[in-house]
Amino acid sequence: MDVSQYLDIFIDETSEHIQALSDNIMVLENEPENKDTINEIFRAAHSLKGMAGTMGFKRMQHLTHDMENVFSEVRNDNIKVNSEMIDLLFNCLDAIEAYLETVKSTSDEGTEDNEVLIKKLNAYLDGGNDEAPAQAEEAKEEAPKEEAPAEASSGSEDPNGKDHFKVLKIDENDISKIREAQESGLIIYGMTVHIQKECLLKAARAFLVFKALEDFGEILHYDPASQDIEDEKFDLAFSCIMSSNSSDVEAIKAAVSAVSEVEAVDLDKVTAEMYEKPVEEAPKEEPKVEEKAPAVASAKPTAKADAKATTPAAKKAANKPVTARTVRVDIEKLDALMNQVSELIIAKNSIVSISASEASGADYDSQSLQEQIEYLERITTNLHESVMKVRMVPIESTVNKFPRMIRDLSRKLNKPMELVMTGEETELDRTVVDQIGDPLQHLLRNSADHGIESPEVRKAAGKPEEGSIFLNAFQEGNNVIIQVGDDGGGIDTERVLQKAIERGIVSEEEAETLSQKEIIDFLFMPSFSMAKQITDISGRGVGLDVVKSNIEALGGDVEVKSTLGQGSTFTVRLPLTLAIIQALMVEIRDEKYAIALGSIMNIEDISINDIKYVEAKEVIHLRGLVIPIIRLDQLLDCEPREEEPENLTVVVVKKGDSYAGLVVDNLMGQQEIVIKSLGKVIENNKLISGATILGDGEVALIIDVNTLI
Amino acid sequence: MANELDMTEEEKIQYIVVKIGSEQYGINISLVDNIVRMQKITRVPKAPSYYPGIINLRGEIVPVMSARNKMGLGEDVITNQSRIIILKLELQGLVGILVDEVKEVISLGESEIDRSAQNSKKQGNTYINGIGKSGDELISIFEINSIVDEVAVS
């Protein structure tokens, strides 16, 4: 059966099952007696095994099979769950994930057997007397281990590959037949016959092929075995070795090709020696592990084949990733899209008919045109919304690997801690979700490593011994907020300051005037590490600055709040979507700029007499808030005005808890804008986050409020 | 016959000849995506002076640079003849270059281009990599990569 078309589904579902397993194993660790969880795990493991088997990924199937056995024993109360076992299971999951990665990039499961894991799993199964079987297992598994490198170098393991007949694994019996035929002066041919993909009766075609071949001589060896070929147990190609007294290669080829639905025939002369040597090398291999031996055999013959410049097609294809990035879309969302597109077509037709009636001299009905345009507008807005929804995915897919990570860290660092997550269902643009994983992971690691204190310290401070790390996600206006924090020691600003002075970032005098926030901001500077010692978890100084720049690249920002002794919270703010935003259009002299509506708090008309000065900077005092004034015209190097107007229009923007008042000349109104990049040559512009094209074709720049505050 | 003649002729490259100030420059035609008339250039604050801004090219934002400014030949003078040559570069994507006038397309073989003038590289940056001779005219061949080189940071 050709399973390549199911590969995408397989990959998707396997990741889901792995995630389900991981989640449930976490639960199991805390509630070892929870029958529901065990059943859930068992089901997931079983589905994994089934799918791997269907796809022909034998190693993966083998591993999952043994995992399933362990779960089954757990379910039957024959084994007790303990933390070593949980560790082992997690290692197995990692191994399965590694298989999956290999499958993703090469559409093959790779060659890692993971005997060690399988051995350990079996040791659990055998309970107390696990010594002997483990050793037996070892002996059995030794052979494949040695062969692994040879396998790695071979790309033509695929029976569909070109010239597969050169790498066949042939048993002694058939080899001696071949040798005999050779000695009696007959010519030995090897061939691989490729059947068209659409072919329905493959076995019948194979039969016809063999019938055609019998006119030329005797078939000495079939691959797969003749019984399997009859039962259609082969993919799109099969191979055979035959002896013939005819030296007319083309005639044989033509006869085989004449069978309908045969796509191609690879035919060449072979000798018994080609198959002899490798087989002798691997006799200790158990015959049931079929796919290994041909691979070993292929090491030399493929080199030969390459020299003949017949690059195996399979090898070539294996290098590029076989799956594309996909979004799973709720069918309802797609239906909505489809409906809107049909409405769009109707609207277009109406407009076409209006323009046609105009052309034919009929009364020009400007009202109905107006109606149609409004209709069109409504449809495009809805369409945009629907497309955006299709792109939105819950952050769950990214954050659900974190509990496992914290668990591992907890064991590694010997600090009991727990991760509490809320709002995993919060939706974000797919691109953002994909890229937010690393920064979040980093923040969590930080919390685990630096934030949470050791149990002794926590006890002394009157806190529960188990540290608590949280990740909260929720939507706020046009933003999604993700908070990551802990109830640990918090940031010791004194120490940060000390370090900053040590490193010459600030002088001691300057240091005294710094606010807490400014001190904490040092942590976001490149290569500013606070760790007393470098661990493999964190402390190399490539940390928060990378987090910050990654998040800023996504159009978001990150803030820290910390109380010494009570923990710290990192607040990551991300835009809901990247492509289209609601914006306020403003004018500064004759230039047009857009300010994202999401960051605007309100708009004020202010007399210049209301402007006060604090530290020689302009501020306004507004309903109890002191808001610094930013003159956009100066900042953006616009022509200075000849005379200062009496009143200023100030757009008050906010970022977290900070505010700023942007002075503009004119307000033009609200508009939905499509964000475009400035082009690679000038895109690192800090003040401007992008550009947009207005209705009249003019270009307006989008002001990046986050960098202003 | 015709084939034979072609074979003996050396390979020629087509250049678009543009005028900037009083000099003529050649741009390899394979890099040119498009030539558009002068249109409103939206200024980008804090961009380097040789990037006057961006334009809207059929819905795409394209940065426009001033070759004249980059080469230190003063400010652009926009006339009715001014054009923006849109280059499609592998690294930088679409980039527009302001020129005073687009004259013609010529084919030059390697023998018609004098490379020696550039070998000396006396004064710092050179923006041309050869001088082509077409009849009496001298045409400086742009080294596009050194004109649109660094990614400008404000």
mmCIF file with all atom_site columns, N, CA and C in Angstrom, chain A residues 3-55:
data_model
loop_
_atom_site.group_PDB
_atom_site.id
_atom_site.type_symbol
_atom_site.label_atom_id
_atom_site.label_alt_id
_atom_site.label_comp_id
_atom_site.label_asym_id
_atom_site.label_entity_id
_atom_site.label_seq_id
_atom_site.pdbx_PDB_ins_code
_atom_site.Cartn_x
_atom_site.Cartn_y
_atom_site.Cartn_z
_atom_site.occupancy
_atom_site.B_iso_or_equiv
_atom_site.pdbx_formal_charge
_atom_site.auth_seq_id
_atom_site.auth_comp_id
_atom_site.auth_asym_id
_atom_site.auth_atom_id
_atom_site.pdbx_PDB_model_num
ATOM 1   N N  . VAL A 1 3  ? 1.611  4.625  1.232  1.00 0.00 ? 3  VAL A N  1
ATOM 2   C CA . VAL A 1 3  ? 1.130  5.363  2.392  1.00 0.00 ? 3  VAL A CA 1
ATOM 3   C C  . VAL A 1 3  ? 1.606  6.808  2.400  1.00 0.00 ? 3  VAL A C  1
ATOM 4   N N  . SER A 1 4  ? 2.364  7.189  1.364  1.00 0.00 ? 4  SER A N  1
ATOM 5   C CA . SER A 1 4  ? 2.979  8.520  1.434  1.00 0.00 ? 4  SER A CA 1
ATOM 6   C C  . SER A 1 4  ? 1.922  9.618  1.534  1.00 0.00 ? 4  SER A C  1
ATOM 7   N N  . GLN A 1 5  ? 0.758  9.368  0.960  1.00 0.00 ? 5  GLN A N  1
ATOM 8   C CA . GLN A 1 5  ? -0.274 10.412 1.010  1.00 0.00 ? 5  GLN A CA 1
ATOM 9   C C  . GLN A 1 5  ? -0.794 10.607 2.429  1.00 0.00 ? 5  GLN A C  1
ATOM 10  N N  . TYR A 1 6  ? -0.570 9.630  3.283  1.00 0.00 ? 6  TYR A N  1
ATOM 11  C CA . TYR A 1 6  ? -1.063 9.763  4.652  1.00 0.00 ? 6  TYR A CA 1
ATOM 12  C C  . TYR A 1 6  ? -0.020 10.361 5.589  1.00 0.00 ? 6  TYR A C  1
ATOM 13  N N  . LEU A 1 7  ? 1.138  10.682 5.017  1.00 0.00 ? 7  LEU A N  1
ATOM 14  C CA . LEU A 1 7  ? 2.256  11.093 5.858  1.00 0.00 ? 7  LEU A CA 1
ATOM 15  C C  . LEU A 1 7  ? 1.908  12.324 6.700  1.00 0.00 ? 7  LEU A C  1
ATOM 16  N N  . ASP A 1 8  ? 1.280  13.299 6.054  1.00 0.00 ? 8  ASP A N  1
ATOM 17  C CA . ASP A 1 8  ? 0.924  14.529 6.780  1.00 0.00 ? 8  ASP A CA 1
ATOM 18  C C  . ASP A 1 8  ? 0.029  14.217 7.963  1.00 0.00 ? 8  ASP A C  1
ATOM 19  N N  . ILE A 1 9  ? -0.980 13.401 7.680  1.00 0.00 ? 9  ILE A N  1
ATOM 20  C CA . ILE A 1 9  ? -1.920 13.051 8.745  1.00 0.00 ? 9  ILE A CA 1
ATOM 21  C C  . ILE A 1 9  ? -1.188 12.312 9.845  1.00 0.00 ? 9  ILE A C  1
ATOM 22  N N  . PHE A 1 10 ? -0.329 11.401 9.424  1.00 0.00 ? 10 PHE A N  1
ATOM 23  C CA . PHE A 1 10 ? 0.425  10.623 10.398 1.00 0.00 ? 10 PHE A CA 1
ATOM 24  C C  . PHE A 1 10 ? 1.225  11.545 11.314 1.00 0.00 ? 10 PHE A C  1
ATOM 25  N N  . ILE A 1 11 ? 1.903  12.511 10.698 1.00 0.00 ? 11 ILE A N  1
ATOM 26  C CA . ILE A 1 11 ? 2.746  13.408 11.488 1.00 0.00 ? 11 ILE A CA 1
ATOM 27  C C  . ILE A 1 11 ? 1.893  14.217 12.461 1.00 0.00 ? 11 ILE A C  1
ATOM 28  N N  . ASP A 1 12 ? 0.802  14.746 11.950 1.00 0.00 ? 12 ASP A N  1
ATOM 29  C CA . ASP A 1 12 ? -0.100 15.529 12.800 1.00 0.00 ? 12 ASP A CA 1
ATOM 30  C C  . ASP A 1 12 ? -0.591 14.708 13.980 1.00 0.00 ? 12 ASP A C  1
ATOM 31  N N  . GLU A 1 13 ? -1.102 13.527 13.656 1.00 0.00 ? 13 GLU A N  1
ATOM 32  C CA . GLU A 1 13 ? -1.735 12.749 14.713 1.00 0.00 ? 13 GLU A CA 1
ATOM 33  C C  . GLU A 1 13 ? -0.704 12.216 15.683 1.00 0.00 ? 13 GLU A C  1
ATOM 34  N N  . THR A 1 14 ? 0.456  11.854 15.165 1.00 0.00 ? 14 THR A N  1
ATOM 35  C CA . THR A 1 14 ? 1.486  11.350 16.061 1.00 0.00 ? 14 THR A CA 1
ATOM 36  C C  . THR A 1 14 ? 1.873  12.439 17.064 1.00 0.00 ? 14 THR A C  1
ATOM 37  N N  . SER A 1 15 ? 2.027  13.679 16.569 1.00 0.00 ? 15 SER A N  1
ATOM 38  C CA . SER A 1 15 ? 2.393  14.733 17.528 1.00 0.00 ? 15 SER A CA 1
ATOM 39  C C  . SER A 1 15 ? 1.293  14.885 18.574 1.00 0.00 ? 15 SER A C  1
ATOM 40  N N  . GLU A 1 16 ? 0.064  14.751 18.126 1.00 0.00 ? 16 GLU A N  1
ATOM 41  C CA . GLU A 1 16 ? -1.027 14.870 19.089 1.00 0.00 ? 16 GLU A CA 1
ATOM 42  C C  . GLU A 1 16 ? -0.958 13.769 20.133 1.00 0.00 ? 16 GLU A C  1
ATOM 43  N N  . HIS A 1 17 ? -0.713 12.559 19.666 1.00 0.00 ? 17 HIS A N  1
ATOM 44  C CA . HIS A 1 17 ? -0.656 11.444 20.621 1.00 0.00 ? 17 HIS A CA 1
ATOM 45  C C  . HIS A 1 17 ? 0.527  11.594 21.568 1.00 0.00 ? 17 HIS A C  1
ATOM 46  N N  . ILE A 1 18 ? 1.639  12.061 21.022 1.00 0.00 ? 18 ILE A N  1
ATOM 47  C CA . ILE A 1 18 ? 2.804  12.247 21.883 1.00 0.00 ? 18 ILE A CA 1
ATOM 48  C C  . ILE A 1 18 ? 2.471  13.268 22.958 1.00 0.00 ? 18 ILE A C  1
ATOM 49  N N  . GLN A 1 19 ? 1.808  14.341 22.540 1.00 0.00 ? 19 GLN A N  1
ATOM 50  C CA . GLN A 1 19 ? 1.442  15.367 23.506 1.00 0.00 ? 19 GLN A CA 1
ATOM 51  C C  . GLN A 1 19 ? 0.491  14.799 24.552 1.00 0.00 ? 19 GLN A C  1
ATOM 52  N N  . ALA A 1 20 ? -0.498 14.038 24.093 1.00 0.00 ? 20 ALA A N  1
ATOM 53  C CA . ALA A 1 20 ? -1.462 13.450 25.022 1.00 0.00 ? 20 ALA A CA 1
ATOM 54  C C  . ALA A 1 20 ? -0.738 12.550 26.015 1.00 0.00 ? 20 ALA A C  1
ATOM 55  N N  . LEU A 1 21 ? 0.193  11.751 25.493 1.00 0.00 ? 21 LEU A N  1
ATOM 56  C CA . LEU A 1 21 ? 0.959  10.860 26.364 1.00 0.00 ? 21 LEU A CA 1
ATOM 57  C C  . LEU A 1 21 ? 1.731  11.670 27.391 1.00 0.00 ? 21 LEU A C  1
ATOM 58  N N  . SER A 1 22 ? 2.392  12.699 26.904 1.00 0.00 ? 22 SER A N  1
ATOM 59  C CA . SER A 1 22 ? 3.212  13.498 27.797 1.00 0.00 ? 22 SER A CA 1
ATOM 60  C C  . SER A 1 22 ? 2.358  14.112 28.901 1.00 0.00 ? 22 SER A C  1
ATOM 61  N N  . ASP A 1 23 ? 1.219  14.688 28.507 1.00 0.00 ? 23 ASP A N  1
ATOM 62  C CA . ASP A 1 23 ? 0.327  15.283 29.508 1.00 0.00 ? 23 ASP A CA 1
ATOM 63  C C  . ASP A 1 23 ? -0.111 14.256 30.534 1.00 0.00 ? 23 ASP A C  1
ATOM 64  N N  . ASN A 1 24 ? -0.528 13.095 30.010 1.00 0.00 ? 24 ASN A N  1
ATOM 65  C CA . ASN A 1 24 ? -1.086 12.095 30.917 1.00 0.00 ? 24 ASN A CA 1
ATOM 66  C C  . ASN A 1 24 ? -0.032 11.469 31.805 1.00 0.00 ? 24 ASN A C  1
ATOM 67  N N  . ILE A 1 25 ? 1.164  11.324 31.277 1.00 0.00 ? 25 ILE A N  1
ATOM 68  C CA . ILE A 1 25 ? 2.220  10.764 32.120 1.00 0.00 ? 25 ILE A CA 1
ATOM 69  C C  . ILE A 1 25 ? 2.528  11.727 33.255 1.00 0.00 ? 25 ILE A C  1
ATOM 70  N N  . MET A 1 26 ? 2.465  13.021 32.951 1.00 0.00 ? 26 MET A N  1
ATOM 71  C CA . MET A 1 26 ? 2.647  14.011 34.018 1.00 0.00 ? 26 MET A CA 1
ATOM 72  C C  . MET A 1 26 ? 1.601  13.816 35.114 1.00 0.00 ? 26 MET A C  1
ATOM 73  N N  . VAL A 1 27 ? 0.356  13.631 34.666 1.00 0.00 ? 27 VAL A N  1
ATOM 74  C CA . VAL A 1 27 ? -0.721 13.424 35.635 1.00 0.00 ? 27 VAL A CA 1
ATOM 75  C C  . VAL A 1 27 ? -0.457 12.148 36.431 1.00 0.00 ? 27 VAL A C  1
ATOM 76  N N  . LEU A 1 28 ? -0.038 11.119 35.697 1.00 0.00 ? 28 LEU A N  1
ATOM 77  C CA . LEU A 1 28 ? 0.192  9.828  36.322 1.00 0.00 ? 28 LEU A CA 1
ATOM 78  C C  . LEU A 1 28 ? 1.235  9.926  37.426 1.00 0.00 ? 28 LEU A C  1
ATOM 79  N N  . GLU A 1 29 ? 2.223  10.763 37.198 1.00 0.00 ? 29 GLU A N  1
ATOM 80  C CA . GLU A 1 29 ? 3.278  10.877 38.194 1.00 0.00 ? 29 GLU A CA 1
ATOM 81  C C  . GLU A 1 29 ? 2.705  11.365 39.525 1.00 0.00 ? 29 GLU A C  1
ATOM 82  N N  . ASN A 1 30 ? 1.743  12.302 39.423 1.00 0.00 ? 30 ASN A N  1
ATOM 83  C CA . ASN A 1 30 ? 1.150  12.825 40.644 1.00 0.00 ? 30 ASN A CA 1
ATOM 84  C C  . ASN A 1 30 ? 0.082  11.905 41.215 1.00 0.00 ? 30 ASN A C  1
ATOM 85  N N  . GLU A 1 31 ? -0.627 11.214 40.335 1.00 0.00 ? 31 GLU A N  1
ATOM 86  C CA . GLU A 1 31 ? -1.691 10.328 40.805 1.00 0.00 ? 31 GLU A CA 1
ATOM 87  C C  . GLU A 1 31 ? -1.461 8.938  40.221 1.00 0.00 ? 31 GLU A C  1
ATOM 88  N N  . PRO A 1 32 ? -0.517 8.208  40.801 1.00 0.00 ? 32 PRO A N  1
ATOM 89  C CA . PRO A 1 32 ? -0.128 6.930  40.194 1.00 0.00 ? 32 PRO A CA 1
ATOM 90  C C  . PRO A 1 32 ? -1.283 5.925  40.114 1.00 0.00 ? 32 PRO A C  1
ATOM 91  N N  . GLU A 1 33 ? -2.348 6.171  40.867 1.00 0.00 ? 33 GLU A N  1
ATOM 92  C CA . GLU A 1 33 ? -3.415 5.169  40.895 1.00 0.00 ? 33 GLU A CA 1
ATOM 93  C C  . GLU A 1 33 ? -4.573 5.550  39.977 1.00 0.00 ? 33 GLU A C  1
ATOM 94  N N  . ASN A 1 34 ? -4.442 6.658  39.271 1.00 0.00 ? 34 ASN A N  1
ATOM 95  C CA . ASN A 1 34 ? -5.570 7.151  38.483 1.00 0.00 ? 34 ASN A CA 1
ATOM 96  C C  . ASN A 1 34 ? -5.828 6.244  37.275 1.00 0.00 ? 34 ASN A C  1
ATOM 97  N N  . LYS A 1 35 ? -6.888 5.471  37.378 1.00 0.00 ? 35 LYS A N  1
ATOM 98  C CA . LYS A 1 35 ? -7.175 4.477  36.327 1.00 0.00 ? 35 LYS A CA 1
ATOM 99  C C  . LYS A 1 35 ? -7.518 5.132  34.997 1.00 0.00 ? 35 LYS A C  1
ATOM 100 N N  . ASP A 1 36 ? -8.260 6.226  35.061 1.00 0.00 ? 36 ASP A N  1
ATOM 101 C CA . ASP A 1 36 ? -8.662 6.894  33.822 1.00 0.00 ? 36 ASP A CA 1
ATOM 102 C C  . ASP A 1 36 ? -7.437 7.318  33.029 1.00 0.00 ? 36 ASP A C  1
ATOM 103 N N  . THR A 1 37 ? -6.487 7.900  33.750 1.00 0.00 ? 37 THR A N  1
ATOM 104 C CA . THR A 1 37 ? -5.273 8.365  33.091 1.00 0.00 ? 37 THR A CA 1
ATOM 105 C C  . THR A 1 37 ? -4.536 7.188  32.461 1.00 0.00 ? 37 THR A C  1
ATOM 106 N N  . ILE A 1 38 ? -4.436 6.112  33.216 1.00 0.00 ? 38 ILE A N  1
ATOM 107 C CA . ILE A 1 38 ? -3.708 4.958  32.691 1.00 0.00 ? 38 ILE A CA 1
ATOM 108 C C  . ILE A 1 38 ? -4.386 4.456  31.419 1.00 0.00 ? 38 ILE A C  1
ATOM 109 N N  . ASN A 1 39 ? -5.713 4.425  31.453 1.00 0.00 ? 39 ASN A N  1
ATOM 110 C CA . ASN A 1 39 ? -6.438 3.978  30.261 1.00 0.00 ? 39 ASN A CA 1
ATOM 111 C C  . ASN A 1 39 ? -6.177 4.913  29.086 1.00 0.00 ? 39 ASN A C  1
ATOM 112 N N  . GLU A 1 40 ? -6.200 6.191  29.403 1.00 0.00 ? 40 GLU A N  1
ATOM 113 C CA . GLU A 1 40 ? -5.959 7.202  28.366 1.00 0.00 ? 40 GLU A CA 1
ATOM 114 C C  . GLU A 1 40 ? -4.579 6.988  27.747 1.00 0.00 ? 40 GLU A C  1
ATOM 115 N N  . ILE A 1 41 ? -3.594 6.775  28.604 1.00 0.00 ? 41 ILE A N  1
ATOM 116 C CA . ILE A 1 41 ? -2.222 6.549  28.137 1.00 0.00 ? 41 ILE A CA 1
ATOM 117 C C  . ILE A 1 41 ? -2.160 5.313  27.269 1.00 0.00 ? 41 ILE A C  1
ATOM 118 N N  . PHE A 1 42 ? -2.823 4.292  27.754 1.00 0.00 ? 42 PHE A N  1
ATOM 119 C CA . PHE A 1 42 ? -2.791 3.034  27.028 1.00 0.00 ? 42 PHE A CA 1
ATOM 120 C C  . PHE A 1 42 ? -3.365 3.224  25.622 1.00 0.00 ? 42 PHE A C  1
ATOM 121 N N  . ARG A 1 43 ? -4.483 3.943  25.568 1.00 0.00 ? 43 ARG A N  1
ATOM 122 C CA . ARG A 1 43 ? -5.112 4.171  24.264 1.00 0.00 ? 43 ARG A CA 1
ATOM 123 C C  . ARG A 1 43 ? -4.176 4.941  23.336 1.00 0.00 ? 43 ARG A C  1
ATOM 124 N N  . ALA A 1 44 ? -3.579 6.004  23.867 1.00 0.00 ? 44 ALA A N  1
ATOM 125 C CA . ALA A 1 44 ? -2.701 6.824  23.033 1.00 0.00 ? 44 ALA A CA 1
ATOM 126 C C  . ALA A 1 44 ? -1.520 6.005  22.525 1.00 0.00 ? 44 ALA A C  1
ATOM 127 N N  . ALA A 1 45 ? -0.935 5.201  23.427 1.00 0.00 ? 45 ALA A N  1
ATOM 128 C CA . ALA A 1 45 ? 0.212  4.381  23.042 1.00 0.00 ? 45 ALA A CA 1
ATOM 129 C C  . ALA A 1 45 ? -0.204 3.381  21.980 1.00 0.00 ? 45 ALA A C  1
ATOM 130 N N  . HIS A 1 46 ? -1.395 2.845  22.175 1.00 0.00 ? 46 HIS A N  1
ATOM 131 C CA . HIS A 1 46 ? -1.880 1.853  21.227 1.00 0.00 ? 46 HIS A CA 1
ATOM 132 C C  . HIS A 1 46 ? -2.072 2.480  19.841 1.00 0.00 ? 46 HIS A C  1
ATOM 133 N N  . SER A 1 47 ? -2.700 3.677  19.817 1.00 0.00 ? 47 SER A N  1
ATOM 134 C CA . SER A 1 47 ? -2.909 4.334  18.516 1.00 0.00 ? 47 SER A CA 1
ATOM 135 C C  . SER A 1 47 ? -1.575 4.638  17.857 1.00 0.00 ? 47 SER A C  1
ATOM 136 N N  . LEU A 1 48 ? -0.616 5.077  18.674 1.00 0.00 ? 48 LEU A N  1
ATOM 137 C CA . LEU A 1 48 ? 0.712  5.379  18.147 1.00 0.00 ? 48 LEU A CA 1
ATOM 138 C C  . LEU A 1 48 ? 1.300  4.154  17.470 1.00 0.00 ? 48 LEU A C  1
ATOM 139 N N  . LYS A 1 49 ? 1.205  3.040  18.176 1.00 0.00 ? 49 LYS A N  1
ATOM 140 C CA . LYS A 1 49 ? 1.780  1.816  17.657 1.00 0.00 ? 49 LYS A CA 1
ATOM 141 C C  . LYS A 1 49 ? 1.095  1.440  16.347 1.00 0.00 ? 49 LYS A C  1
ATOM 142 N N  . GLY A 1 50 ? -0.231 1.526  16.375 1.00 0.00 ? 50 GLY A N  1
ATOM 143 C CA . GLY A 1 50 ? -0.995 1.154  15.195 1.00 0.00 ? 50 GLY A CA 1
ATOM 144 C C  . GLY A 1 50 ? -0.602 1.993  13.991 1.00 0.00 ? 50 GLY A C  1
ATOM 145 N N  . MET A 1 51 ? -0.494 3.284  14.222 1.00 0.00 ? 51 MET A N  1
ATOM 146 C CA . MET A 1 51 ? -0.199 4.165  13.093 1.00 0.00 ? 51 MET A CA 1
ATOM 147 C C  . MET A 1 51 ? 1.205  3.919  12.562 1.00 0.00 ? 51 MET A C  1
ATOM 148 N N  . ALA A 1 52 ? 2.145  3.762  13.509 1.00 0.00 ? 52 ALA A N  1
ATOM 149 C CA . ALA A 1 52 ? 3.522  3.517  13.080 1.00 0.00 ? 52 ALA A CA 1
ATOM 150 C C  . ALA A 1 52 ? 3.580  2.242  12.258 1.00 0.00 ? 52 ALA A C  1
ATOM 151 N N  . GLY A 1 53 ? 2.816  1.242  12.705 1.00 0.00 ? 53 GLY A N  1
ATOM 152 C CA . GLY A 1 53 ? 2.805  -0.033 11.997 1.00 0.00 ? 53 GLY A CA 1
ATOM 153 C C  . GLY A 1 53 ? 2.234  0.134  10.595 1.00 0.00 ? 53 GLY A C  1
ATOM 154 N N  . THR A 1 54 ? 1.119  0.850  10.502 1.00 0.00 ? 54 THR A N  1
ATOM 155 C CA . THR A 1 54 ? 0.478  1.050  9.201  1.00 0.00 ? 54 THR A CA 1
ATOM 156 C C  . THR A 1 54 ? 1.418  1.740  8.235  1.00 0.00 ? 54 THR A C  1
ATOM 157 N N  . MET A 1 55 ? 2.162  2.686  8.765  1.00 0.00 ? 55 MET A N  1
ATOM 158 C CA . MET A 1 55 ? 3.049  3.448  7.895  1.00 0.00 ? 55 MET A CA 1
ATOM 159 C C  . MET A 1 55 ? 4.333  2.678  7.613  1.00 0.00 ? 55 MET A C  1
#
